[in-house]
Short mmCIF file of C-alpha atoms and ligand atoms in Angstrom, two decimals:
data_model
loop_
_atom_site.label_atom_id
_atom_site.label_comp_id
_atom_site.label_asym_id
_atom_site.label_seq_id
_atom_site.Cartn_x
_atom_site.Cartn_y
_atom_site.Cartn_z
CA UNK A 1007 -7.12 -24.86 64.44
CA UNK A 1008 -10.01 -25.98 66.43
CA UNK A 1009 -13.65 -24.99 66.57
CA UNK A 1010 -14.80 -23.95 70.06
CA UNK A 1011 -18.35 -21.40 70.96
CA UNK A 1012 -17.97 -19.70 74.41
CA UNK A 1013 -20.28 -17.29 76.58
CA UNK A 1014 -23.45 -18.53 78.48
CA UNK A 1015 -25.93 -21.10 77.57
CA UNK A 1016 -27.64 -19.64 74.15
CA UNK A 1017 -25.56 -16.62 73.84
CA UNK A 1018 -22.25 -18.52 72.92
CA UNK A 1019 -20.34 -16.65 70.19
CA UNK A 1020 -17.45 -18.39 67.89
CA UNK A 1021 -14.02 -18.72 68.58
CA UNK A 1022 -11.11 -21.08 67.73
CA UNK A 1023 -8.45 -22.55 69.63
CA UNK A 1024 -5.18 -22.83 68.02
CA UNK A 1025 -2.28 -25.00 68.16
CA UNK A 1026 -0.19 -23.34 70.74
CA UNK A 1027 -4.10 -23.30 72.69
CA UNK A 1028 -4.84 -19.66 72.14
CA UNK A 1029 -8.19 -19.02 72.50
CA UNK A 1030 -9.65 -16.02 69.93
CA UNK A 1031 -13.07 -14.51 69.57
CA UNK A 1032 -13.81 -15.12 65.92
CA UNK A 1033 -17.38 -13.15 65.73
CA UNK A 1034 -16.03 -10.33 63.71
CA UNK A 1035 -15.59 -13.46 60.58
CA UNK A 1036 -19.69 -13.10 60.92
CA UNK A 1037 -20.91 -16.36 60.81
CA UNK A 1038 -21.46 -18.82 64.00
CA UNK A 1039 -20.83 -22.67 63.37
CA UNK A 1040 -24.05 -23.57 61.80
CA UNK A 1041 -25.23 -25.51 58.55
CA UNK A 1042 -24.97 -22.55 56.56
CA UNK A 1043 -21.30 -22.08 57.92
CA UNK A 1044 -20.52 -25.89 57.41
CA UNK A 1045 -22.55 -25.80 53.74
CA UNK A 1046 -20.36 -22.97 52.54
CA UNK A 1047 -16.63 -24.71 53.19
CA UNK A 1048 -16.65 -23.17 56.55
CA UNK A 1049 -13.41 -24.32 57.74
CA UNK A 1050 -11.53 -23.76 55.14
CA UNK A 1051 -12.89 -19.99 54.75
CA UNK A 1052 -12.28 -19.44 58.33
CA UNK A 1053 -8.54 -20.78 58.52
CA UNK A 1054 -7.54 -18.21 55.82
CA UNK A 1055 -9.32 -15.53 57.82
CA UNK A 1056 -7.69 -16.28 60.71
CA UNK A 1057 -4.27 -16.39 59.15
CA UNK A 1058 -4.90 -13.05 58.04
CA UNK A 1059 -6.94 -11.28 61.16
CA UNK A 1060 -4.98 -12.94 63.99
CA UNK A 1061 -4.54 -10.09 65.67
CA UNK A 1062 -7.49 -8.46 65.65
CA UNK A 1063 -9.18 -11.08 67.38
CA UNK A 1064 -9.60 -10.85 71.07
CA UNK A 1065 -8.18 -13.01 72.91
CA UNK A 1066 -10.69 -15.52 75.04
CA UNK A 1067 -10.07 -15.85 78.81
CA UNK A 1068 -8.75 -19.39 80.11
CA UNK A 1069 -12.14 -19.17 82.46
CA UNK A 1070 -14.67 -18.56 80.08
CA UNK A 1071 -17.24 -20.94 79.91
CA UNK A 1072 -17.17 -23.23 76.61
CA UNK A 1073 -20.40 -24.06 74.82
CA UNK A 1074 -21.10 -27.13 72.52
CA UNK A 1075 -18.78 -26.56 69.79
CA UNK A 1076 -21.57 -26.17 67.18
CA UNK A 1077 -25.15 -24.34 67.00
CA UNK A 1078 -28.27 -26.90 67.07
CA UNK A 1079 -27.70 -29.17 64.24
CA UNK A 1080 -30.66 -30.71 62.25
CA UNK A 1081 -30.64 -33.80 64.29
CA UNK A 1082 -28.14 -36.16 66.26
CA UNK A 1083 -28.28 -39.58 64.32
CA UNK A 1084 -26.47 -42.43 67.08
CA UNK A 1085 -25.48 -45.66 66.37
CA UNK A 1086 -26.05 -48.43 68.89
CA UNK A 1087 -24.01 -51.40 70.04
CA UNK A 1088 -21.11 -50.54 67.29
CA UNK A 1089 -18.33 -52.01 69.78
CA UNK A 1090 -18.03 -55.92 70.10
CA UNK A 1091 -17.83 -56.04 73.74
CA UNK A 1092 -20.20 -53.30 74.73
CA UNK A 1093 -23.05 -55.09 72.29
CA UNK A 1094 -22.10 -58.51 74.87
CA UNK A 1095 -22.23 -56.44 77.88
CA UNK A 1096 -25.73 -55.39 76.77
CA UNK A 1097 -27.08 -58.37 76.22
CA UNK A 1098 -27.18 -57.97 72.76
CA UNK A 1099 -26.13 -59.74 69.41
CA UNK A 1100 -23.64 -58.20 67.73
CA UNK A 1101 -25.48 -56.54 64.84
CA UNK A 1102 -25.54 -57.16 60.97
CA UNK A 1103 -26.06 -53.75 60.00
CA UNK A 1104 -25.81 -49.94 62.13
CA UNK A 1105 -28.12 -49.80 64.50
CA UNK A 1106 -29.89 -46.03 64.02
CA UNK A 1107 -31.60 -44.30 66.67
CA UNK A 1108 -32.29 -40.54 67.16
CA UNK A 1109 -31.23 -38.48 70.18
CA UNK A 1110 -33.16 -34.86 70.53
CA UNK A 1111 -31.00 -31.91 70.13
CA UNK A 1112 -32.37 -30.19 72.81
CA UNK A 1113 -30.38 -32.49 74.93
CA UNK A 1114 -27.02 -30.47 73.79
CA UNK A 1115 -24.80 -28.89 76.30
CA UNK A 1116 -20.82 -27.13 76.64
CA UNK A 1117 -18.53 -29.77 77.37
CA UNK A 1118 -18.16 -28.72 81.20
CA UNK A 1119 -21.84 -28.11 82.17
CA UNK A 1120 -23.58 -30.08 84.47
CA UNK A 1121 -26.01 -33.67 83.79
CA UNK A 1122 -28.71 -33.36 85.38
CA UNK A 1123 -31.00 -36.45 86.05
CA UNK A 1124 -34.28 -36.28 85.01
CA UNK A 1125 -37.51 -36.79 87.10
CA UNK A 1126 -37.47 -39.96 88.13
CA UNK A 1127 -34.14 -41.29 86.77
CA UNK A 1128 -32.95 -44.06 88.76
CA UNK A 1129 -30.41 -45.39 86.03
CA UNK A 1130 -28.72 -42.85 84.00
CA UNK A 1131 -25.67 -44.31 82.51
CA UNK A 1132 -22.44 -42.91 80.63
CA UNK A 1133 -21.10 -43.56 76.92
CA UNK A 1134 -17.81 -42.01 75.89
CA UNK A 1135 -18.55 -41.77 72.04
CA UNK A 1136 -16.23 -40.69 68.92
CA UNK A 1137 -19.15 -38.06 66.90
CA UNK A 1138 -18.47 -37.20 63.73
CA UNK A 1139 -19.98 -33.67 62.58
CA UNK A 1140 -21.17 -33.33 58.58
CA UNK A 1141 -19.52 -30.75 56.59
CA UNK A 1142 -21.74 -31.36 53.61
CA UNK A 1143 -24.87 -32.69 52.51
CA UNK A 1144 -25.24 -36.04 52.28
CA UNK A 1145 -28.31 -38.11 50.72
CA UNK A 1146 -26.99 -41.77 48.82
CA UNK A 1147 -23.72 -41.51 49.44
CA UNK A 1148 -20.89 -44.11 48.15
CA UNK A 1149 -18.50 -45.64 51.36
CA UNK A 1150 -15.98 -44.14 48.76
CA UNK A 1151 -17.05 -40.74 49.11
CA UNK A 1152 -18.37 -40.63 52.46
CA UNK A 1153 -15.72 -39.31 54.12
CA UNK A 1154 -15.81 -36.19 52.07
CA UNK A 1155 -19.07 -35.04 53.51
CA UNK A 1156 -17.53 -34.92 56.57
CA UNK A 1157 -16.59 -31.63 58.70
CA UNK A 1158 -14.69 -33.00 61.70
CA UNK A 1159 -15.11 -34.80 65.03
CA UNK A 1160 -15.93 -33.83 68.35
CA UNK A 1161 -16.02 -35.63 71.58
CA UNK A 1162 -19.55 -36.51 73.47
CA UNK A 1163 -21.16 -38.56 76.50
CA UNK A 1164 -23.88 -40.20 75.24
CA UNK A 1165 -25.99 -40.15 78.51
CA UNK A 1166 -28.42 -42.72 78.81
CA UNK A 1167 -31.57 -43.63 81.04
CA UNK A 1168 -31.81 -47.16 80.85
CA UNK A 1169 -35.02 -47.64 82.28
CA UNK A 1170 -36.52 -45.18 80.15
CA UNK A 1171 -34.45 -46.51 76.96
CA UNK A 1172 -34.82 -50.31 77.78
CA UNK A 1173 -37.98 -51.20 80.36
CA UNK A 1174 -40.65 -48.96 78.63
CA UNK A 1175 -42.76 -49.75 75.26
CA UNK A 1176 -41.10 -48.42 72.13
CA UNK A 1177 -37.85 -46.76 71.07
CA UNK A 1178 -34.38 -46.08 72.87
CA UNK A 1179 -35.33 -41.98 72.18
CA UNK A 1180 -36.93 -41.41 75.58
CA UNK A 1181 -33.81 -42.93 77.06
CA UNK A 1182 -31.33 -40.60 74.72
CA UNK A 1183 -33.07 -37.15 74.67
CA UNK A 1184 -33.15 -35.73 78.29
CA UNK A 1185 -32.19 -32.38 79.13
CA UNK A 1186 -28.58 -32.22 79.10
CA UNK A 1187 -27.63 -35.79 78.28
CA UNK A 1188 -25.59 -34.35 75.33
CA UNK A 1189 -22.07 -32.89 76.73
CA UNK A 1190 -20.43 -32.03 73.30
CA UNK A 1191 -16.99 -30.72 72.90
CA UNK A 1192 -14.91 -28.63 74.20
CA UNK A 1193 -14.11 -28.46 69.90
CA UNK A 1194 -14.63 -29.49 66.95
CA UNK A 1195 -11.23 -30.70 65.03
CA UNK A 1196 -11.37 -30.46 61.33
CA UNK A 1197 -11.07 -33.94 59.84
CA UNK A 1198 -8.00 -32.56 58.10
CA UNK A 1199 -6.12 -32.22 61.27
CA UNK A 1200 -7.00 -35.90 62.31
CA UNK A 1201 -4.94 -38.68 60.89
CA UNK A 1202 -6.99 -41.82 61.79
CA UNK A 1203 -10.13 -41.64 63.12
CA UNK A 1204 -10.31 -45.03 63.32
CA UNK A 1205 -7.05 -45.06 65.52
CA UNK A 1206 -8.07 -42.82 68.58
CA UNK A 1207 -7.68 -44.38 72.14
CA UNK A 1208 -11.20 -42.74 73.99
CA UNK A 1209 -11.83 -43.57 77.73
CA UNK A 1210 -14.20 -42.55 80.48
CA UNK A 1211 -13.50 -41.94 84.07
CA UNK A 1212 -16.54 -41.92 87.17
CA UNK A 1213 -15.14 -40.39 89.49
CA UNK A 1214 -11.72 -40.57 88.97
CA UNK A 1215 -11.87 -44.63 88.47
CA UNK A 1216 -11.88 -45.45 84.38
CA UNK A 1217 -14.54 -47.86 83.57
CA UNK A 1218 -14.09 -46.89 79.49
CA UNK A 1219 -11.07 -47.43 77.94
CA UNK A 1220 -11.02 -48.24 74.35
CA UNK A 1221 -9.73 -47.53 70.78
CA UNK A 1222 -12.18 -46.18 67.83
CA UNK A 1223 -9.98 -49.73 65.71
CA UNK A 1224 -12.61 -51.93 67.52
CA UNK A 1225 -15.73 -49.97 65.59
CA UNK A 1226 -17.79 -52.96 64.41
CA UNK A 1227 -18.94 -50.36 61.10
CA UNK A 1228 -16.47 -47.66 60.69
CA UNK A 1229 -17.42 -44.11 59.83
CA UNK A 1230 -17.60 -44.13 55.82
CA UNK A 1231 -19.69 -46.95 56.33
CA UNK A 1232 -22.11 -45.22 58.88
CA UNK A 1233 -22.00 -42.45 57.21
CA UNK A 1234 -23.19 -44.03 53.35
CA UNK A 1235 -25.71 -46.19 55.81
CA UNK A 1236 -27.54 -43.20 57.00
CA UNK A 1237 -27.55 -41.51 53.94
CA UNK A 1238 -29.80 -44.69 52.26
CA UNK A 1239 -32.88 -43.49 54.68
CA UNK A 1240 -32.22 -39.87 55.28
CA UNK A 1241 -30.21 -36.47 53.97
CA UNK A 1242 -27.60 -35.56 56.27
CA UNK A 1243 -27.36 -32.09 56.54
CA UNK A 1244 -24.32 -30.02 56.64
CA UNK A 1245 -23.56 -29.78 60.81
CA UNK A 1246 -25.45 -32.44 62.06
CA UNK A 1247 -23.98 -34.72 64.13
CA UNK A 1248 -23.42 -38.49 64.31
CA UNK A 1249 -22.12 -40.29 67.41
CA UNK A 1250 -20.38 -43.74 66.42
CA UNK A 1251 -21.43 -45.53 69.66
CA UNK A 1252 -19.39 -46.65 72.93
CA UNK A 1253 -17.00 -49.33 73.78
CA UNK A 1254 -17.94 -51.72 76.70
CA UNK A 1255 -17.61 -50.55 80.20
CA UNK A 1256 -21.32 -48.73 80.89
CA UNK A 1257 -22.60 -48.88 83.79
CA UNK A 1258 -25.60 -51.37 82.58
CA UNK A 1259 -22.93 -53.79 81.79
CA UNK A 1260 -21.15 -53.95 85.63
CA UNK A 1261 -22.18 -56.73 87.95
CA UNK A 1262 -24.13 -55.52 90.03
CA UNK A 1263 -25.03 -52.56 87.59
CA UNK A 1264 -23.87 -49.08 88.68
CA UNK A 1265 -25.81 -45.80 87.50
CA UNK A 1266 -25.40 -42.05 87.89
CA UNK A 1267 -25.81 -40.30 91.17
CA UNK A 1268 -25.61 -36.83 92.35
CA UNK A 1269 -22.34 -35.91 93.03
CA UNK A 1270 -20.63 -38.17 90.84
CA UNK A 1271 -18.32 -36.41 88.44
CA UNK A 1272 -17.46 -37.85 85.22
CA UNK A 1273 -14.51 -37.35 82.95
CA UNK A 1274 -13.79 -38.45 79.23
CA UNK A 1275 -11.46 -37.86 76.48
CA UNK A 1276 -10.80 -38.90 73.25
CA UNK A 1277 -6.76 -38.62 71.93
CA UNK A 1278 -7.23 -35.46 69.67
CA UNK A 1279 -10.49 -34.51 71.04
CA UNK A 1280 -9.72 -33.02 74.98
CA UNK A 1281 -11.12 -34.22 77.21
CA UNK A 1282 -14.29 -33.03 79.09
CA UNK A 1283 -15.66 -33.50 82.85
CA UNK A 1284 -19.28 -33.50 83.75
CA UNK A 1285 -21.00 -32.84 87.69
CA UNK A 1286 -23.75 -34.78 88.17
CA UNK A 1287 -26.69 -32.85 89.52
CA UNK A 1288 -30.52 -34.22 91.05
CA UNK A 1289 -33.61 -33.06 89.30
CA UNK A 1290 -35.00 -29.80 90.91
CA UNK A 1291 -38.85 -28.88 90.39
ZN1 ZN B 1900 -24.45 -44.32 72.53
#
């Protein structure tokens, strides 16, 4: 059972998708995917609903537009240059301990919506990313019990404006936090349903040529320990959302350097995950 939202932009209500890939309209179970849902065992509380109201659920259209996967969480926490290569590619040394930086959640969209490129952009760039979504609070944490405070994982694009992230004074956030620069989804899968997180082939296609392809093994600090790390500075609250950082192959890192432009279409995927596909779209005043 997988978590999925659908409807438009703000109004999405819950569903799941199942294994035979069902889609059903969960609202009657009353809660949407939130921190309250995630705080309260969530999952587990939904599965045995669904086992027993099945067929009372309507049944979601193939076409239906699907939303991120979960409501605004409490804040997107990223990790930077966690992949050996993509850390080279940057320019960077490999680092001794996570790298922490915030993306807004306003930046948040459905799997399947549009990027659009913000005023001015003139390199917006693409990160296929493994995120990891907290099922319960988390505030000093042990590696050895991180990986019960978390939910599941979801696949995003962490879109990136280099110039804003990388040529301006200050942090990586302006670069991070544009509208739509968050593609999330299209579901959550319970960590229970994923053997190996630390196993999962993820790749990323620009129109139609892959310039990601990877495996979630090469993680330079692997989810417990991201997960403990973040809980030394901050409390992780149940639904937020980590992302775990990309694997070489951005567009900074070509020779020459190739960025985002409208009409490009991207498309990634993560095995377990789905896989989502993005237009790219100009600014419009
Ligand atoms: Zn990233």
């Amino acid at each position: 059972m997988k978590l999925i939202r659908v409807g438009e932009p703000g109004f999405e209500i819950p569903g799941v998708e199942l294994n035979d890939g069902a889609r059903l309209d969960v609202s009657a179970f009353g809660e949407d995917f939130d921190e309250q849902f995630f705080a309260k065992a969530g999952i587990e509380r939904l599965r045995t609903w669904v086992e027993t109201h099945q067929e009372e659920c309507p049944p979601i259209p193939k076409e239906t537009r699907l939303g991120p996967p979960i409501c605004r969480p409490s804040k997107i926490v990223c990790v930077g240059l966690n992949y050996a290569k993509h850390a080279a590619e940057s320019g960077m040394a490999i680092p001794k301990e996570p790298v922490l930086f915030f993306k807004s959640t306003s930046s948040i969209i459905g799997p399947n919506d549009s990027v659009v490129l913000p005023k001015g952009s003139e390199k917006s760039d693409w990160e296929v990313e493994l995120a990891v979504v907290i099922g319960k609070k988390a505030s000093y944490v042990s590696k050895e019990e991180a990986m019960l405070h978390v939910a599941g994982y979801m696949l995003h694009n962490d879109i990136s404006e280099r110039a804003f992230q990388l040529e301006m004074e200050g942090q990586w956030v302006k670069g991070k936090s544009c509208d739509t620069f968050a593609p999330i989804g299209p579901y959550l899968v319970p960590r229970s349903e994923v053997t190996d997180p630390h196993d999962l082939n993820l790749w990323l296609k620009v129109n139609d040529e892959k310039l990601q392809a990877s495996n979630t093994s090469d993680l330079i600090f692997d989810i417990p320990t991201v997960v403990s790390y973040i809980s030394q500075f901050m409390t992780l609250l149940p639904g937020d959302m980590i992302s775990t950082g990309t694997p070489f192959g951005v567009g900074l890192g070509l020779d020459p350097p190739r960025f985002l432009q409208p009409g490009d279409t991207m498309e990634l995927g993560i095995d377990g995950l789905g896989v989502s596909r993005q237009a790219v779209l100009a600014f419009q005043d």
